[in-house]
Amino acid sequence: MKLLWITHRQQSELSATSRIGISSALVARGWNVEFMSPDGNYVAERSSTLGRGHRSFTRNVSSKLQSMDLQSFSLAIVEWTGVEGAAEALEKRGLPWIIMDRSPPVTSGVIGWVQRKQYDRAWNIARSKGSGRAVKSKHMESSQSWSGPSVIVPAGVDLSTFEIAKMNEKPLVVCHGSLDRSRELHRLATMGVNLLLFGKGNDSQRLSKMTRVEGPGEVPSRLADADIGVLHLPNRDVWKHASPLKVAEYAASGLPVVASDVSGLEPYREAEWLTLIPLGDDSNCKKALHALCALPLEERRRLGSLAREEAARSMSWERCTESLHQMLLEVKR
């Protein structure tokens, strides 16, 4: 069974973690996964010039598909950013495809407006030509009308790559991933805790003047040196879609977590190791972080052990891709 995955993201980007995790789990189930991307098995370049990225990528996807031999493929996964370029070519070649949506536009202003227009067009095309959809949370599932096969693929984690945090007498709070301004992490940096941010983004320089900031990489080892994981998201509707990968990684590292109350965390609402707060609620986020920091070391370790147990039980990529695998079997040619 051979699957073509079309994405505008490069495998070296921070956002590639979920893509790698999902595809690896599918390979373990017998799929042969090949990527069409700016650095994939089949190269479809994407312009880095502001305002030209989406158009250049969709045109290159269309051109590449028209020149490829697709007979060996059983179906395709097309991320929403590639739908405009892929749908017509795949239909002509009789290759079924599903839309995968793990990242709706979060940018504001004119650029965000343009991206949302592109996003809506992709979903309109998928509703008429796609054979199924895979989204990352219940909130996202309910936000788009859909009548065909549908599955939720939440964020997962490869537990074998994470070690359990040893924890410190003086608690270290960690937040990692995108350091873009859209995340509004400057608010987190003012909460009076021993904080480490690591990742990359257009707000990293400003944040480095407010708290400790490090570059991306070495996620498991840095989480193993921390005590508490935090995911504090702005109060914008788009963030309700989240199925946060970072929370799964914190849990796999044996860290208690403070996180914004988003759709993807619904299954863990009653978990002792997880404190959920409303989106953008600085006051309750600060209160929850200070409460965890005030706990004795052994109590933090106990909560962390519960988090690790939950990660092992329900957050592996193998578990998170079960429904996706079954749908792909149903829609493949």
Coordinates of C-alpha atoms in Angstrom, one line a residue:
M1 CA 0.0 0.0 0.0
K2 CA 1.6 3.2 -1.2
L3 CA 0.5 6.6 0.0
L4 CA 1.5 10.1 -1.3
W5 CA 1.5 12.8 1.3
I6 CA 1.4 16.4 0.0
T7 CA 2.5 19.2 2.3
H8 CA 4.0 22.6 2.0
R9 CA 6.1 22.1 5.1
Q10 CA 9.8 21.0 5.2
Q11 CA 10.7 18.0 7.3
S12 CA 13.3 20.2 9.2
E13 CA 10.6 22.6 10.4
L14 CA 9.4 22.6 14.0
S15 CA 5.9 21.7 12.8
A16 CA 7.2 18.5 11.2
T17 CA 7.0 16.5 14.5
S18 CA 3.3 15.4 14.0
R19 CA 3.9 14.6 10.4
I20 CA 6.8 12.4 11.2
G21 CA 5.0 10.7 14.0
I22 CA 1.9 10.0 12.0
S23 CA 3.7 8.8 8.9
S24 CA 6.0 6.6 11.0
A25 CA 3.0 4.9 12.7
L26 CA 1.5 4.3 9.2
V27 CA 4.7 2.8 8.0
A28 CA 4.6 0.4 11.0
R29 CA 1.2 -0.6 9.8
G30 CA 2.4 -1.5 6.3
W31 CA 2.0 1.7 4.4
N32 CA 4.8 3.0 2.1
V33 CA 4.6 6.8 2.6
E34 CA 6.3 9.2 0.1
F35 CA 6.2 13.0 0.5
M36 CA 5.6 15.8 -2.0
S37 CA 7.0 18.9 -0.4
P38 CA 9.7 21.5 -0.8
D39 CA 12.3 18.9 0.4
G40 CA 10.4 15.6 -0.1
N41 CA 10.6 12.5 -2.3
Y42 CA 8.9 14.6 -5.0
V43 CA 10.0 18.3 -4.8
A44 CA 7.3 21.0 -5.1
E45 CA 8.9 24.3 -4.3
R46 CA 7.3 27.0 -2.3
S47 CA 8.4 30.6 -2.7
S48 CA 9.7 32.3 0.5
T49 CA 8.6 35.7 -0.8
L50 CA 5.8 37.2 1.3
G51 CA 2.5 36.7 -0.4
R52 CA 3.7 34.2 -3.0
G53 CA 4.2 31.1 -1.0
H54 CA 0.7 29.5 -1.4
R55 CA 0.3 30.3 -5.0
S56 CA 3.7 29.1 -6.0
F57 CA 3.3 25.8 -4.0
T58 CA -0.1 25.0 -5.5
R59 CA 1.1 25.6 -9.0
N60 CA 4.2 23.4 -8.5
V61 CA 2.1 20.6 -6.9
S62 CA -0.3 20.7 -10.0
S63 CA 2.6 20.6 -12.4
K64 CA 4.4 17.8 -10.6
L65 CA 1.3 15.6 -10.3
Q66 CA 0.6 16.0 -14.0
S67 CA 4.1 14.7 -14.9
M68 CA 4.2 11.8 -12.3
D69 CA 3.3 8.2 -12.7
L70 CA 0.6 7.7 -10.0
Q71 CA -0.4 4.2 -10.8
S72 CA 1.6 2.7 -7.9
F73 CA -0.2 4.9 -5.3
S74 CA -3.3 3.7 -3.5
L75 CA -4.3 7.1 -2.3
A76 CA -3.1 10.6 -1.2
I77 CA -3.2 12.7 2.0
V78 CA -3.3 16.3 1.0
E79 CA -2.9 19.0 3.6
W80 CA -5.2 21.9 3.1
T81 CA -2.4 24.1 1.8
G82 CA -2.0 21.8 -1.2
V83 CA -5.6 21.1 -2.1
E84 CA -6.0 23.8 -4.7
G85 CA -3.0 22.4 -6.6
A86 CA -3.7 18.7 -6.2
A87 CA -7.5 18.2 -6.4
E88 CA -8.0 18.4 -10.2
A89 CA -4.8 16.5 -11.1
L90 CA -5.7 13.7 -8.7
E91 CA -9.2 13.5 -9.9
K92 CA -8.1 13.2 -13.5
R93 CA -5.8 10.3 -12.6
G94 CA -8.4 8.5 -10.5
L95 CA -6.4 8.7 -7.3
P96 CA -8.6 9.1 -4.2
W97 CA -7.4 11.6 -1.6
I98 CA -8.3 12.9 1.9
I99 CA -7.8 16.4 3.2
M100 CA -5.7 16.6 6.4
D101 CA -6.1 19.7 8.5
R102 CA -3.8 20.1 11.5
S103 CA -3.1 23.8 11.4
P104 CA -5.8 26.4 10.5
P105 CA -4.4 29.9 9.8
V106 CA -3.6 31.8 13.0
T107 CA -2.0 35.0 11.6
S108 CA -4.0 38.2 12.0
G109 CA -4.3 41.2 9.8
V110 CA -4.3 41.3 6.0
I111 CA -2.1 38.2 5.7
G112 CA -4.4 36.3 8.0
W113 CA -7.4 37.4 6.0
V114 CA -5.8 36.1 2.7
Q115 CA -4.9 32.8 4.4
R116 CA -8.4 32.3 5.7
K117 CA -9.7 32.8 2.1
Q118 CA -7.3 30.1 0.9
Y119 CA -8.3 27.9 3.8
D120 CA -12.0 28.2 3.0
R121 CA -11.4 27.5 -0.7
A122 CA -9.5 24.3 0.2
W123 CA -12.3 23.0 2.3
N124 CA -14.9 23.8 -0.4
I125 CA -12.9 21.8 -2.9
A126 CA -12.4 18.9 -0.4
R127 CA -16.2 18.7 0.2
S128 CA -16.9 18.2 -3.5
K129 CA -13.8 16.1 -4.5
G130 CA -12.2 14.6 -1.4
S131 CA -12.8 11.0 -0.3
G132 CA -12.4 11.8 3.5
R133 CA -10.9 14.1 6.0
A134 CA -8.6 13.9 9.0
V135 CA -8.6 16.7 11.6
K136 CA -6.8 17.0 14.9
S137 CA -9.6 17.8 17.4
K138 CA -13.4 17.6 18.1
H139 CA -13.7 21.4 17.8
M140 CA -12.1 21.3 14.3
E141 CA -14.4 18.4 13.4
S142 CA -17.5 20.4 14.3
S143 CA -16.3 23.7 12.7
Q144 CA -16.5 22.4 9.1
S145 CA -19.6 20.8 7.5
W146 CA -18.8 17.3 6.1
S147 CA -20.8 14.3 5.0
G148 CA -18.1 11.8 4.1
P149 CA -15.7 9.6 6.1
S150 CA -14.1 11.6 8.9
V151 CA -11.5 10.8 11.7
I152 CA -9.8 12.7 14.4
V153 CA -6.0 12.3 14.7
P154 CA -5.0 13.9 17.9
A155 CA -1.4 14.9 18.8
G156 CA 0.7 12.0 19.9
V157 CA 4.2 11.2 21.1
D158 CA 7.0 8.7 20.7
L159 CA 7.6 7.7 24.3
S160 CA 10.8 6.0 23.5
T161 CA 12.5 9.3 22.8
F162 CA 11.6 10.9 26.2
E163 CA 13.1 10.3 29.6
I164 CA 11.3 11.0 32.9
A165 CA 12.3 14.4 34.4
K166 CA 14.4 14.3 37.5
M167 CA 13.1 17.6 38.8
N168 CA 14.8 20.3 40.8
E169 CA 14.5 21.8 44.2
K170 CA 13.8 25.2 42.5
P171 CA 11.1 24.4 39.9
L172 CA 11.8 25.2 36.3
V173 CA 8.7 26.0 34.1
V174 CA 9.2 25.2 30.4
C175 CA 7.4 26.2 27.3
H176 CA 8.7 25.2 23.8
G177 CA 7.8 25.5 20.2
S178 CA 6.8 28.5 18.1
L179 CA 8.0 31.9 19.5
D180 CA 6.0 33.9 17.0
R181 CA 4.2 37.0 18.2
S182 CA 0.8 35.3 17.5
R183 CA 1.5 33.2 20.6
E184 CA 1.7 36.2 22.9
L185 CA 4.3 34.6 25.1
H186 CA 5.4 37.9 26.5
R187 CA 2.4 37.5 28.9
L188 CA 3.8 34.2 30.2
A189 CA 7.2 35.8 30.7
T190 CA 5.8 38.3 33.3
M191 CA 4.3 35.7 35.7
G192 CA 7.2 35.6 38.1
V193 CA 8.2 32.0 37.7
N194 CA 11.6 30.4 36.8
L195 CA 10.8 30.1 33.0
L196 CA 12.6 28.7 30.0
L197 CA 11.3 29.3 26.5
F198 CA 12.9 27.4 23.7
G199 CA 12.2 27.3 20.0
K200 CA 12.2 29.9 17.2
G201 CA 10.0 32.6 15.9
N202 CA 9.7 36.3 15.1
D203 CA 9.3 37.3 18.8
S204 CA 12.3 35.5 20.2
Q205 CA 14.5 38.7 20.4
R206 CA 11.9 40.6 22.4
L207 CA 11.2 37.6 24.7
S208 CA 15.0 37.1 25.4
K209 CA 14.9 40.5 27.1
M210 CA 12.2 39.3 29.4
T211 CA 13.2 35.7 30.3
R212 CA 15.5 32.9 29.4
V213 CA 15.2 32.0 25.7
E214 CA 17.1 29.2 23.9
G215 CA 17.0 28.0 20.3
P216 CA 15.2 24.9 19.0
G217 CA 16.4 21.3 19.3
E218 CA 17.1 18.7 22.0
V219 CA 13.5 18.6 23.2
P220 CA 13.7 15.4 25.3
S221 CA 16.8 16.3 27.2
R222 CA 15.7 19.8 28.0
L223 CA 12.3 18.6 29.2
A224 CA 14.0 16.1 31.4
D225 CA 15.7 19.0 33.2
A226 CA 12.4 20.8 33.8
D227 CA 9.7 20.5 36.4
I228 CA 6.4 21.9 35.0
G229 CA 5.2 22.2 31.4
V230 CA 3.0 25.1 30.3
L231 CA 0.9 25.9 27.2
H232 CA -0.7 29.3 27.5
L233 CA -2.6 30.3 24.3
P234 CA -4.3 33.6 23.4
N235 CA -8.0 34.1 23.7
R236 CA -8.8 33.7 20.0
D237 CA -11.3 31.2 18.5
V238 CA -8.6 29.6 16.2
W239 CA -6.8 28.2 19.3
K240 CA -9.8 26.2 20.4
H241 CA -8.9 23.8 17.5
A242 CA -5.7 22.8 19.2
S243 CA -4.7 19.2 20.0
P244 CA -1.5 20.2 21.6
L245 CA 1.5 18.2 20.8
K246 CA 3.5 20.0 23.5
V247 CA 1.2 18.7 26.3
A248 CA 1.8 15.1 25.0
E249 CA 5.5 15.7 25.1
Y250 CA 5.4 17.2 28.6
A251 CA 3.4 14.2 29.8
A252 CA 5.8 11.8 28.2
S253 CA 8.6 13.6 30.1
G254 CA 6.7 13.1 33.4
L255 CA 5.9 16.8 34.0
P256 CA 2.7 18.1 35.5
V257 CA 1.1 20.6 33.1
V258 CA -0.8 23.9 33.1
A259 CA -2.5 24.3 29.7
S260 CA -5.2 26.4 28.0
D261 CA -8.5 24.5 27.9
V262 CA -8.7 23.5 24.2
S263 CA -10.7 20.9 22.4
G264 CA -7.8 18.4 22.1
L265 CA -7.4 18.1 25.9
E266 CA -11.0 17.2 26.6
P267 CA -10.2 13.5 27.4
Y268 CA -7.9 14.6 30.2
R269 CA -10.1 17.2 31.8
E270 CA -10.3 15.3 35.2
A271 CA -6.6 14.3 35.2
E272 CA -4.8 15.2 38.4
W273 CA -1.5 16.0 36.5
L274 CA -3.2 18.6 34.2
T275 CA -4.6 22.0 35.2
L276 CA -6.8 23.5 32.5
I277 CA -7.4 27.3 32.3
P278 CA -9.5 29.4 30.0
L279 CA -7.8 30.7 26.8
G280 CA -5.8 33.9 27.5
D281 CA -6.5 33.8 31.2
D282 CA -3.3 35.3 32.6
S283 CA -4.5 35.4 36.2
N284 CA -5.5 31.7 36.5
C285 CA -2.4 30.7 34.5
K286 CA -0.1 32.5 37.0
K287 CA -2.1 31.1 40.0
A288 CA -1.8 27.5 38.7
L289 CA 1.9 27.8 38.0
H290 CA 2.7 29.3 41.4
A291 CA 0.6 26.6 43.0
L292 CA 2.6 23.8 41.3
C293 CA 5.9 25.5 42.0
A294 CA 5.0 25.6 45.7
L295 CA 4.5 21.9 45.9
P296 CA 7.1 19.7 47.5
L297 CA 9.5 18.0 45.1
E298 CA 8.0 14.5 45.8
E299 CA 4.5 15.7 45.1
R300 CA 5.6 17.2 41.7
R301 CA 7.2 13.8 40.9
R302 CA 4.0 12.0 41.8
L303 CA 2.0 14.2 39.5
G304 CA 4.6 13.7 36.8
S305 CA 4.4 9.9 37.1
L306 CA 0.6 10.1 36.5
A307 CA 1.3 12.2 33.4
R308 CA 3.8 9.7 32.1
E309 CA 1.3 6.8 32.7
E310 CA -1.3 8.7 30.8
A311 CA 1.0 9.3 27.9
A312 CA 1.9 5.6 27.7
R313 CA -1.7 4.6 27.9
S314 CA -3.3 6.9 25.4
M315 CA -0.9 9.3 23.6
S316 CA 1.4 7.1 21.5
W317 CA 1.3 7.8 17.8
E318 CA 0.3 4.1 17.3
R319 CA -2.8 4.7 19.4
C320 CA -3.6 8.1 17.8
T321 CA -3.5 6.8 14.2
E322 CA -5.7 3.8 14.6
S323 CA -8.8 5.5 13.1
L324 CA -6.8 7.1 10.3
H325 CA -5.4 3.7 9.3
Q326 CA -8.8 2.2 9.1
M327 CA -10.2 5.1 7.0
L328 CA -7.3 5.0 4.6
L329 CA -8.0 1.3 4.0
E330 CA -11.6 2.1 3.3
V331 CA -11.0 4.9 0.7
K332 CA -7.9 3.6 -1.1
R333 CA -8.3 2.3 -4.7

